[in-house]
Amino acid sequence: MDFGLSDEQQLLRRSVREFAEAELRPHVREWDEAQQFPREVLRKCAELGLMGIQCPEEYGGAAMSSVDYCICIEELARVDPSVCLSVAAHNGLGTAHIAAFGTPAQKQRYLGPLARGEMLAAWALTEASSGSDAGAMRTTAARDGSSWVLNGTKQFTTHGRSGDVVVVMAVTNRTQGSRGISAFIIEQGTPGLRPGKKEDKLGMRASETSEVILEECRLASSQLLGAEGHGFIDALQVLDAGRIGIAALAVGLAQGAFEAARHYASTRRQFGQPIATFQSIRAKLVDDAAKIEAARLLTFRAAALKDGGQRTTLEAAMAKLYSSEIAVRAAENGVQIHGGYGFIKDYPAEKFFRDVKLTTIGEGTSEIQRLVIARQLLLAS
Ligand SMILES: Cc1cc2nc3c(=O)[nH]c(=O)nc-3n(C[C@H](O)[C@H](O)[C@H](O)COP(=O)(O)OP(=O)(O)OC[C@H]3O[C@@H](n4cnc5c(N)ncnc54)[C@H](O)[C@@H]3O)c2cc1C
């Protein structure tokens, strides 16, 4: 067992940290307030290989491991969790689905532009009436000669407006339940595809979230992604890996909140001394530091097992559950340690506090992670 990062991984961490400090840090507040999605920064991410982190080299990707992926995501989230959410959704959902289940022609057409940041990926599973119970979706795809015709509305799609390609899950055979759902790749500009409402969010505001509306959206059969009837099963596999990414995002966010609180505690003086000398402030910092380290280890372990070729449903759910829950606590402690200054926008604490809540909700809520874990543990007994 080796808990150290290799020289290459340490270099990767330094490079992404320098990038995030230089390119993201100066704009965090501006993007958050404007709810402005910084498309231009994603192009800069691409120059570092961050838009095709795990894409195969033959398609122009960086072909990094899952552990490397976690390092990249952690470092982006430490500075701007919402830009990080966009990078994670692009890499871990839309692009990952095409890379894992696409035909050679689909990979050829989409992966290169996605990895180069020329195209942005979206992934639409959730609907207004089916979130946790995603298999109960209503969007349909009906065969019509050699094409498919899609109808329905997807909810909460990251890059639902700006995504150049949207991977959409739709029911192709209602009688087959979750085995009657298929995935499709839809290019922006396809007649019948249009964005719906853009959400006005509590946090993660620089990451765009919107409805995706499909009205008689006609697709060639070549746009079917994966086998017919396998879309939901494949989506669950994509989510297993995606959850490791959200765990890494939570770890990075918690690290950023912790570092801001530690700095503030060392410089803020009350009663003639830095507040970091007070035992109750130290206890918060110490507990958060220990929990962040534990969360990081759970996340790296899930990633390392995935790199070893194992199915990681249990480990990914545990990493996501634990990391997101401790991140919420670390962000809350960050606000508390800042006192009144934690409540105003001049300091980063309040943004971490708003952004962090998404980590216990997106890609499966904490309650759903507990269901997944329980199912795995009970099956094993
Ligand atoms: C910013 C943001 C970005 C997102 N991006 C995407 C995206 O790119 N693509 C996409 O497809 N989706 C996306 N989502 C959707 C997200 O995955 C869902 O919001 C999430 O899965 C929860 O679904 P829901 O909101 O419908 O909540 P619900 O499923 O309605 O849950 C409501 C509450 O009930 C609980 N609950 C539900 N079922 C159970 C149960 N069986 N046992 C115990 N408790 C239960 C939940 O845990 C939750 O607390 C995004 C959401 C947000 C907020």
mmCIF file of C-alpha atoms in Angstrom, residues 1-261:
data_model
loop_
_atom_site.group_PDB
_atom_site.id
_atom_site.type_symbol
_atom_site.label_atom_id
_atom_site.label_comp_id
_atom_site.label_asym_id
_atom_site.label_seq_id
_atom_site.Cartn_x
_atom_site.Cartn_y
_atom_site.Cartn_z
ATOM 1 C CA MET A 1 0.000 0.000 0.000
ATOM 2 C CA ASP A 2 1.439 3.337 -1.065
ATOM 3 C CA PHE A 3 -0.239 6.515 0.122
ATOM 4 C CA GLY A 4 2.179 8.895 -1.610
ATOM 5 C CA LEU A 5 1.689 10.711 -4.880
ATOM 6 C CA SER A 6 4.260 10.037 -7.596
ATOM 7 C CA ASP A 7 6.570 12.841 -8.779
ATOM 8 C CA GLU A 8 4.342 13.254 -11.846
ATOM 9 C CA GLN A 9 1.228 13.506 -9.689
ATOM 10 C CA GLN A 10 2.847 16.102 -7.430
ATOM 11 C CA LEU A 11 3.780 18.085 -10.532
ATOM 12 C CA LEU A 12 0.210 17.744 -11.818
ATOM 13 C CA ARG A 13 -1.140 19.058 -8.497
ATOM 14 C CA ARG A 14 1.240 22.047 -8.611
ATOM 15 C CA SER A 15 0.364 22.856 -12.231
ATOM 16 C CA VAL A 16 -3.398 22.758 -11.700
ATOM 17 C CA ARG A 17 -3.036 24.746 -8.453
ATOM 18 C CA GLU A 18 -1.005 27.456 -10.229
ATOM 19 C CA PHE A 19 -3.560 27.529 -13.044
ATOM 20 C CA ALA A 20 -6.493 27.862 -10.623
ATOM 21 C CA GLU A 21 -4.754 30.603 -8.638
ATOM 22 C CA ALA A 22 -3.870 32.577 -11.781
ATOM 23 C CA GLU A 23 -6.915 32.035 -13.997
ATOM 24 C CA LEU A 24 -9.807 31.413 -11.596
ATOM 25 C CA ARG A 25 -9.066 33.145 -8.272
ATOM 26 C CA PRO A 26 -9.237 36.743 -9.626
ATOM 27 C CA HIS A 27 -12.689 36.150 -11.167
ATOM 28 C CA VAL A 28 -14.479 33.961 -8.607
ATOM 29 C CA ARG A 29 -16.702 36.671 -7.183
ATOM 30 C CA GLU A 30 -17.441 38.350 -10.521
ATOM 31 C CA TRP A 31 -18.585 35.070 -12.141
ATOM 32 C CA ASP A 32 -20.639 34.143 -9.092
ATOM 33 C CA GLU A 33 -22.452 37.481 -8.927
ATOM 34 C CA ALA A 34 -23.105 37.647 -12.659
ATOM 35 C CA GLN A 35 -24.092 33.950 -12.802
ATOM 36 C CA GLN A 36 -21.796 34.139 -15.777
ATOM 37 C CA PHE A 37 -20.623 30.910 -17.277
ATOM 38 C CA PRO A 38 -16.937 31.482 -18.176
ATOM 39 C CA ARG A 39 -16.720 29.601 -21.440
ATOM 40 C CA GLU A 40 -13.346 31.225 -22.219
ATOM 41 C CA VAL A 41 -11.768 29.718 -19.092
ATOM 42 C CA LEU A 42 -12.809 26.254 -20.196
ATOM 43 C CA ARG A 43 -10.723 26.775 -23.343
ATOM 44 C CA LYS A 44 -7.769 27.607 -21.113
ATOM 45 C CA CYS A 45 -8.555 24.452 -19.101
ATOM 46 C CA ALA A 46 -8.293 22.521 -22.352
ATOM 47 C CA GLU A 47 -4.713 23.751 -22.867
ATOM 48 C CA LEU A 48 -3.806 21.960 -19.610
ATOM 49 C CA GLY A 49 -5.659 18.815 -20.671
ATOM 50 C CA LEU A 50 -8.504 19.493 -18.223
ATOM 51 C CA MET A 51 -11.317 19.093 -20.760
ATOM 52 C CA GLY A 52 -10.314 15.574 -21.742
ATOM 53 C CA ILE A 53 -8.722 14.430 -18.506
ATOM 54 C CA GLN A 54 -9.461 10.741 -18.993
ATOM 55 C CA CYS A 55 -10.079 10.753 -22.732
ATOM 56 C CA PRO A 56 -7.842 8.360 -24.649
ATOM 57 C CA GLU A 57 -4.749 9.924 -26.242
ATOM 58 C CA GLU A 58 -5.784 8.757 -29.704
ATOM 59 C CA TYR A 59 -8.685 11.237 -29.510
ATOM 60 C CA GLY A 60 -6.538 14.066 -28.187
ATOM 61 C CA GLY A 61 -7.291 13.439 -24.525
ATOM 62 C CA ALA A 62 -4.848 13.511 -21.605
ATOM 63 C CA ALA A 63 -5.539 9.815 -20.794
ATOM 64 C CA MET A 64 -4.983 10.369 -17.090
ATOM 65 C CA SER A 65 -5.909 7.877 -14.376
ATOM 66 C CA SER A 66 -8.855 8.260 -11.999
ATOM 67 C CA VAL A 67 -6.460 9.259 -9.223
ATOM 68 C CA ASP A 68 -5.031 11.988 -11.485
ATOM 69 C CA TYR A 69 -8.589 13.059 -12.295
ATOM 70 C CA CYS A 70 -9.266 13.499 -8.555
ATOM 71 C CA ILE A 71 -6.134 15.613 -8.170
ATOM 72 C CA CYS A 72 -7.255 17.957 -10.986
ATOM 73 C CA ILE A 73 -10.814 18.261 -9.669
ATOM 74 C CA GLU A 74 -9.641 18.821 -6.084
ATOM 75 C CA GLU A 75 -7.341 21.668 -7.095
ATOM 76 C CA LEU A 76 -10.000 23.448 -9.182
ATOM 77 C CA ALA A 77 -12.616 23.114 -6.406
ATOM 78 C CA ARG A 78 -10.188 24.492 -3.833
ATOM 79 C CA VAL A 79 -10.409 27.825 -5.668
ATOM 80 C CA ASP A 80 -13.734 27.853 -7.579
ATOM 81 C CA PRO A 81 -16.132 24.959 -6.940
ATOM 82 C CA SER A 82 -18.607 26.159 -9.563
ATOM 83 C CA VAL A 83 -16.151 26.247 -12.464
ATOM 84 C CA CYS A 84 -14.985 22.897 -11.149
ATOM 85 C CA LEU A 85 -18.550 21.541 -11.298
ATOM 86 C CA SER A 86 -18.668 22.451 -14.985
ATOM 87 C CA VAL A 87 -15.324 20.755 -15.641
ATOM 88 C CA ALA A 88 -16.458 17.679 -13.684
ATOM 89 C CA ALA A 89 -19.820 17.466 -15.499
ATOM 90 C CA HIS A 90 -18.146 17.889 -18.902
ATOM 91 C CA ASN A 91 -15.496 15.257 -18.200
ATOM 92 C CA GLY A 92 -17.241 12.866 -15.847
ATOM 93 C CA LEU A 93 -20.726 12.705 -17.379
ATOM 94 C CA GLY A 94 -21.177 13.652 -21.062
ATOM 95 C CA THR A 95 -17.646 12.986 -22.304
ATOM 96 C CA ALA A 96 -17.196 9.887 -20.121
ATOM 97 C CA HIS A 97 -20.469 8.384 -21.410
ATOM 98 C CA ILE A 98 -19.391 8.825 -25.048
ATOM 99 C CA ALA A 99 -15.859 7.551 -24.312
ATOM 100 C CA ALA A 100 -17.162 4.440 -22.543
ATOM 101 C CA PHE A 101 -20.094 3.474 -24.754
ATOM 102 C CA GLY A 102 -19.723 5.353 -28.046
ATOM 103 C CA THR A 103 -19.114 3.680 -31.397
ATOM 104 C CA PRO A 104 -15.707 4.306 -33.021
ATOM 105 C CA ALA A 105 -17.423 6.827 -35.332
ATOM 106 C CA GLN A 106 -19.037 8.669 -32.402
ATOM 107 C CA LYS A 107 -15.733 8.795 -30.531
ATOM 108 C CA GLN A 108 -14.009 10.080 -33.650
ATOM 109 C CA ARG A 109 -16.597 12.805 -34.159
ATOM 110 C CA TYR A 110 -16.981 14.055 -30.582
ATOM 111 C CA LEU A 111 -14.082 13.169 -28.284
ATOM 112 C CA GLY A 112 -11.398 15.271 -30.023
ATOM 113 C CA PRO A 113 -13.437 18.512 -30.012
ATOM 114 C CA LEU A 114 -14.587 17.794 -26.434
ATOM 115 C CA ALA A 115 -11.028 17.207 -25.211
ATOM 116 C CA ARG A 116 -9.783 20.350 -26.980
ATOM 117 C CA GLY A 117 -12.512 22.451 -25.342
ATOM 118 C CA GLU A 118 -14.045 23.270 -28.743
ATOM 119 C CA MET A 119 -17.205 21.469 -27.663
ATOM 120 C CA LEU A 120 -18.823 21.382 -24.258
ATOM 121 C CA ALA A 121 -20.719 18.292 -23.086
ATOM 122 C CA ALA A 122 -24.006 18.108 -21.200
ATOM 123 C CA TRP A 123 -25.680 15.011 -19.754
ATOM 124 C CA ALA A 124 -29.426 14.950 -19.208
ATOM 125 C CA LEU A 125 -30.902 12.252 -16.981
ATOM 126 C CA THR A 126 -32.988 14.169 -14.406
ATOM 127 C CA GLU A 127 -36.553 15.315 -15.069
ATOM 128 C CA ALA A 128 -38.952 17.439 -13.025
ATOM 129 C CA SER A 129 -40.826 14.412 -11.723
ATOM 130 C CA SER A 130 -37.897 11.975 -11.658
ATOM 131 C CA GLY A 131 -34.725 12.950 -9.814
ATOM 132 C CA SER A 132 -33.574 10.278 -7.370
ATOM 133 C CA ASP A 133 -35.977 7.892 -9.091
ATOM 134 C CA ALA A 134 -34.384 8.635 -12.457
ATOM 135 C CA GLY A 135 -35.644 5.395 -14.015
ATOM 136 C CA ALA A 136 -39.197 6.803 -13.846
ATOM 137 C CA MET A 137 -38.410 9.349 -16.570
ATOM 138 C CA ARG A 138 -41.079 10.389 -19.065
ATOM 139 C CA THR A 139 -38.995 11.570 -22.007
ATOM 140 C CA THR A 140 -39.552 9.198 -24.903
ATOM 141 C CA ALA A 141 -37.686 8.214 -28.033
ATOM 142 C CA ALA A 142 -39.849 6.533 -30.660
ATOM 143 C CA ARG A 143 -38.600 4.812 -33.776
ATOM 144 C CA ASP A 144 -39.797 6.329 -37.036
ATOM 145 C CA GLY A 145 -38.310 4.495 -39.990
ATOM 146 C CA SER A 146 -34.545 4.785 -39.631
ATOM 147 C CA SER A 147 -34.745 7.726 -37.195
ATOM 148 C CA TRP A 148 -35.651 8.317 -33.575
ATOM 149 C CA VAL A 149 -38.057 11.047 -32.480
ATOM 150 C CA LEU A 150 -37.565 12.416 -28.969
ATOM 151 C CA ASN A 151 -40.083 14.283 -26.826
ATOM 152 C CA GLY A 152 -39.832 15.445 -23.222
ATOM 153 C CA THR A 153 -38.187 17.932 -20.874
ATOM 154 C CA LYS A 154 -35.017 17.382 -18.885
ATOM 155 C CA GLN A 155 -34.445 19.289 -15.660
ATOM 156 C CA PHE A 156 -31.281 20.667 -13.992
ATOM 157 C CA THR A 157 -28.950 19.885 -16.893
ATOM 158 C CA THR A 158 -25.465 21.318 -16.381
ATOM 159 C CA HIS A 159 -24.663 23.125 -19.673
ATOM 160 C CA GLY A 160 -28.254 22.567 -20.840
ATOM 161 C CA ARG A 161 -27.942 25.822 -22.834
ATOM 162 C CA SER A 162 -24.290 26.067 -23.680
ATOM 163 C CA GLY A 163 -23.569 22.382 -24.222
ATOM 164 C CA ASP A 164 -22.630 21.641 -27.836
ATOM 165 C CA VAL A 165 -23.550 18.004 -27.394
ATOM 166 C CA VAL A 166 -26.163 16.733 -24.981
ATOM 167 C CA VAL A 167 -26.311 13.082 -23.971
ATOM 168 C CA VAL A 168 -29.993 12.441 -23.278
ATOM 169 C CA MET A 169 -31.557 9.392 -21.647
ATOM 170 C CA ALA A 170 -35.054 8.540 -22.955
ATOM 171 C CA VAL A 171 -37.570 5.694 -22.733
ATOM 172 C CA THR A 172 -37.518 3.530 -25.843
ATOM 173 C CA ASN A 173 -39.651 0.679 -24.466
ATOM 174 C CA ARG A 174 -41.921 1.494 -21.535
ATOM 175 C CA THR A 175 -42.725 -2.179 -20.829
ATOM 176 C CA GLN A 176 -39.073 -2.968 -20.069
ATOM 177 C CA GLY A 177 -38.711 -0.541 -17.137
ATOM 178 C CA SER A 178 -35.120 0.545 -16.569
ATOM 179 C CA ARG A 179 -34.050 -1.868 -19.339
ATOM 180 C CA GLY A 180 -36.204 0.110 -21.763
ATOM 181 C CA ILE A 181 -34.186 3.336 -21.529
ATOM 182 C CA SER A 182 -31.647 4.328 -24.183
ATOM 183 C CA ALA A 183 -29.073 7.113 -24.496
ATOM 184 C CA PHE A 184 -28.727 9.499 -27.437
ATOM 185 C CA ILE A 185 -26.209 12.124 -28.503
ATOM 186 C CA ILE A 186 -27.885 15.340 -29.644
ATOM 187 C CA GLU A 187 -25.939 18.184 -31.195
ATOM 188 C CA GLN A 188 -26.919 21.767 -30.393
ATOM 189 C CA GLY A 189 -28.783 23.190 -33.361
ATOM 190 C CA THR A 190 -30.684 19.972 -34.039
ATOM 191 C CA PRO A 191 -34.286 20.997 -34.832
ATOM 192 C CA GLY A 192 -36.551 20.179 -31.879
ATOM 193 C CA LEU A 193 -33.842 20.708 -29.234
ATOM 194 C CA ARG A 194 -34.086 23.949 -27.301
ATOM 195 C CA PRO A 195 -33.053 25.203 -23.880
ATOM 196 C CA GLY A 196 -35.727 25.890 -21.275
ATOM 197 C CA LYS A 197 -35.485 27.867 -18.049
ATOM 198 C CA LYS A 198 -32.028 28.752 -16.769
ATOM 199 C CA GLU A 199 -31.983 28.188 -13.008
ATOM 200 C CA ASP A 200 -31.178 31.001 -10.556
ATOM 201 C CA LYS A 201 -29.190 29.099 -7.926
ATOM 202 C CA LEU A 202 -28.077 29.344 -4.290
ATOM 203 C CA GLY A 203 -24.525 28.336 -5.186
ATOM 204 C CA MET A 204 -22.426 26.937 -8.024
ATOM 205 C CA ARG A 205 -23.682 29.991 -9.863
ATOM 206 C CA ALA A 206 -20.937 30.162 -12.482
ATOM 207 C CA SER A 207 -21.923 26.679 -13.614
ATOM 208 C CA GLU A 208 -24.934 26.966 -15.875
ATOM 209 C CA THR A 209 -27.942 24.746 -15.088
ATOM 210 C CA SER A 210 -31.011 24.674 -17.289
ATOM 211 C CA GLU A 211 -33.926 22.720 -18.676
ATOM 212 C CA VAL A 212 -33.524 20.938 -21.994
ATOM 213 C CA ILE A 213 -36.676 20.739 -24.086
ATOM 214 C CA LEU A 214 -37.187 18.127 -26.791
ATOM 215 C CA GLU A 215 -40.094 18.587 -29.192
ATOM 216 C CA GLU A 216 -40.314 16.138 -32.079
ATOM 217 C CA CYS A 217 -36.516 16.122 -32.066
ATOM 218 C CA ARG A 218 -35.546 13.804 -34.909
ATOM 219 C CA LEU A 219 -32.240 11.957 -34.771
ATOM 220 C CA ALA A 220 -30.485 9.619 -37.156
ATOM 221 C CA SER A 221 -30.011 6.086 -35.814
ATOM 222 C CA SER A 222 -26.274 6.849 -35.634
ATOM 223 C CA GLN A 223 -27.031 9.123 -32.627
ATOM 224 C CA LEU A 224 -28.059 6.183 -30.424
ATOM 225 C CA LEU A 225 -25.326 5.902 -27.752
ATOM 226 C CA GLY A 226 -24.641 2.384 -26.515
ATOM 227 C CA ALA A 227 -27.025 -0.502 -27.050
ATOM 228 C CA GLU A 228 -30.765 0.109 -27.289
ATOM 229 C CA GLY A 229 -32.297 -0.443 -23.846
ATOM 230 C CA HIS A 230 -28.899 -0.060 -22.106
ATOM 231 C CA GLY A 231 -28.951 3.694 -21.568
ATOM 232 C CA PHE A 232 -29.952 3.613 -17.907
ATOM 233 C CA ILE A 233 -27.606 0.752 -17.018
ATOM 234 C CA ASP A 234 -24.748 2.592 -18.719
ATOM 235 C CA ALA A 235 -25.762 5.833 -16.979
ATOM 236 C CA LEU A 236 -25.459 4.138 -13.572
ATOM 237 C CA GLN A 237 -21.928 3.063 -14.484
ATOM 238 C CA VAL A 238 -21.113 6.632 -15.559
ATOM 239 C CA LEU A 239 -22.470 7.827 -12.204
ATOM 240 C CA ASP A 240 -20.259 5.378 -10.264
ATOM 241 C CA ALA A 241 -17.237 7.165 -11.692
ATOM 242 C CA GLY A 242 -18.899 10.593 -11.624
ATOM 243 C CA ARG A 243 -19.466 10.235 -7.884
ATOM 244 C CA ILE A 244 -15.744 9.795 -7.308
ATOM 245 C CA GLY A 245 -15.361 13.139 -9.100
ATOM 246 C CA ILE A 246 -17.982 14.832 -6.886
ATOM 247 C CA ALA A 247 -16.212 13.358 -3.828
ATOM 248 C CA ALA A 248 -12.954 14.943 -5.053
ATOM 249 C CA LEU A 249 -14.808 18.211 -5.654
ATOM 250 C CA ALA A 250 -16.087 18.118 -2.052
ATOM 251 C CA VAL A 251 -12.571 17.403 -0.732
ATOM 252 C CA GLY A 252 -11.120 20.329 -2.702
ATOM 253 C CA LEU A 253 -13.914 22.661 -1.626
ATOM 254 C CA ALA A 254 -13.449 21.644 2.034
ATOM 255 C CA GLN A 255 -9.696 22.211 1.675
ATOM 256 C CA GLY A 256 -10.291 25.699 0.263
ATOM 257 C CA ALA A 257 -12.753 26.562 3.064
ATOM 258 C CA PHE A 258 -10.338 25.179 5.671
ATOM 259 C CA GLU A 259 -7.347 27.133 4.338
ATOM 260 C CA ALA A 260 -9.360 30.376 4.297
ATOM 261 C CA ALA A 261 -10.496 29.754 7.898
#
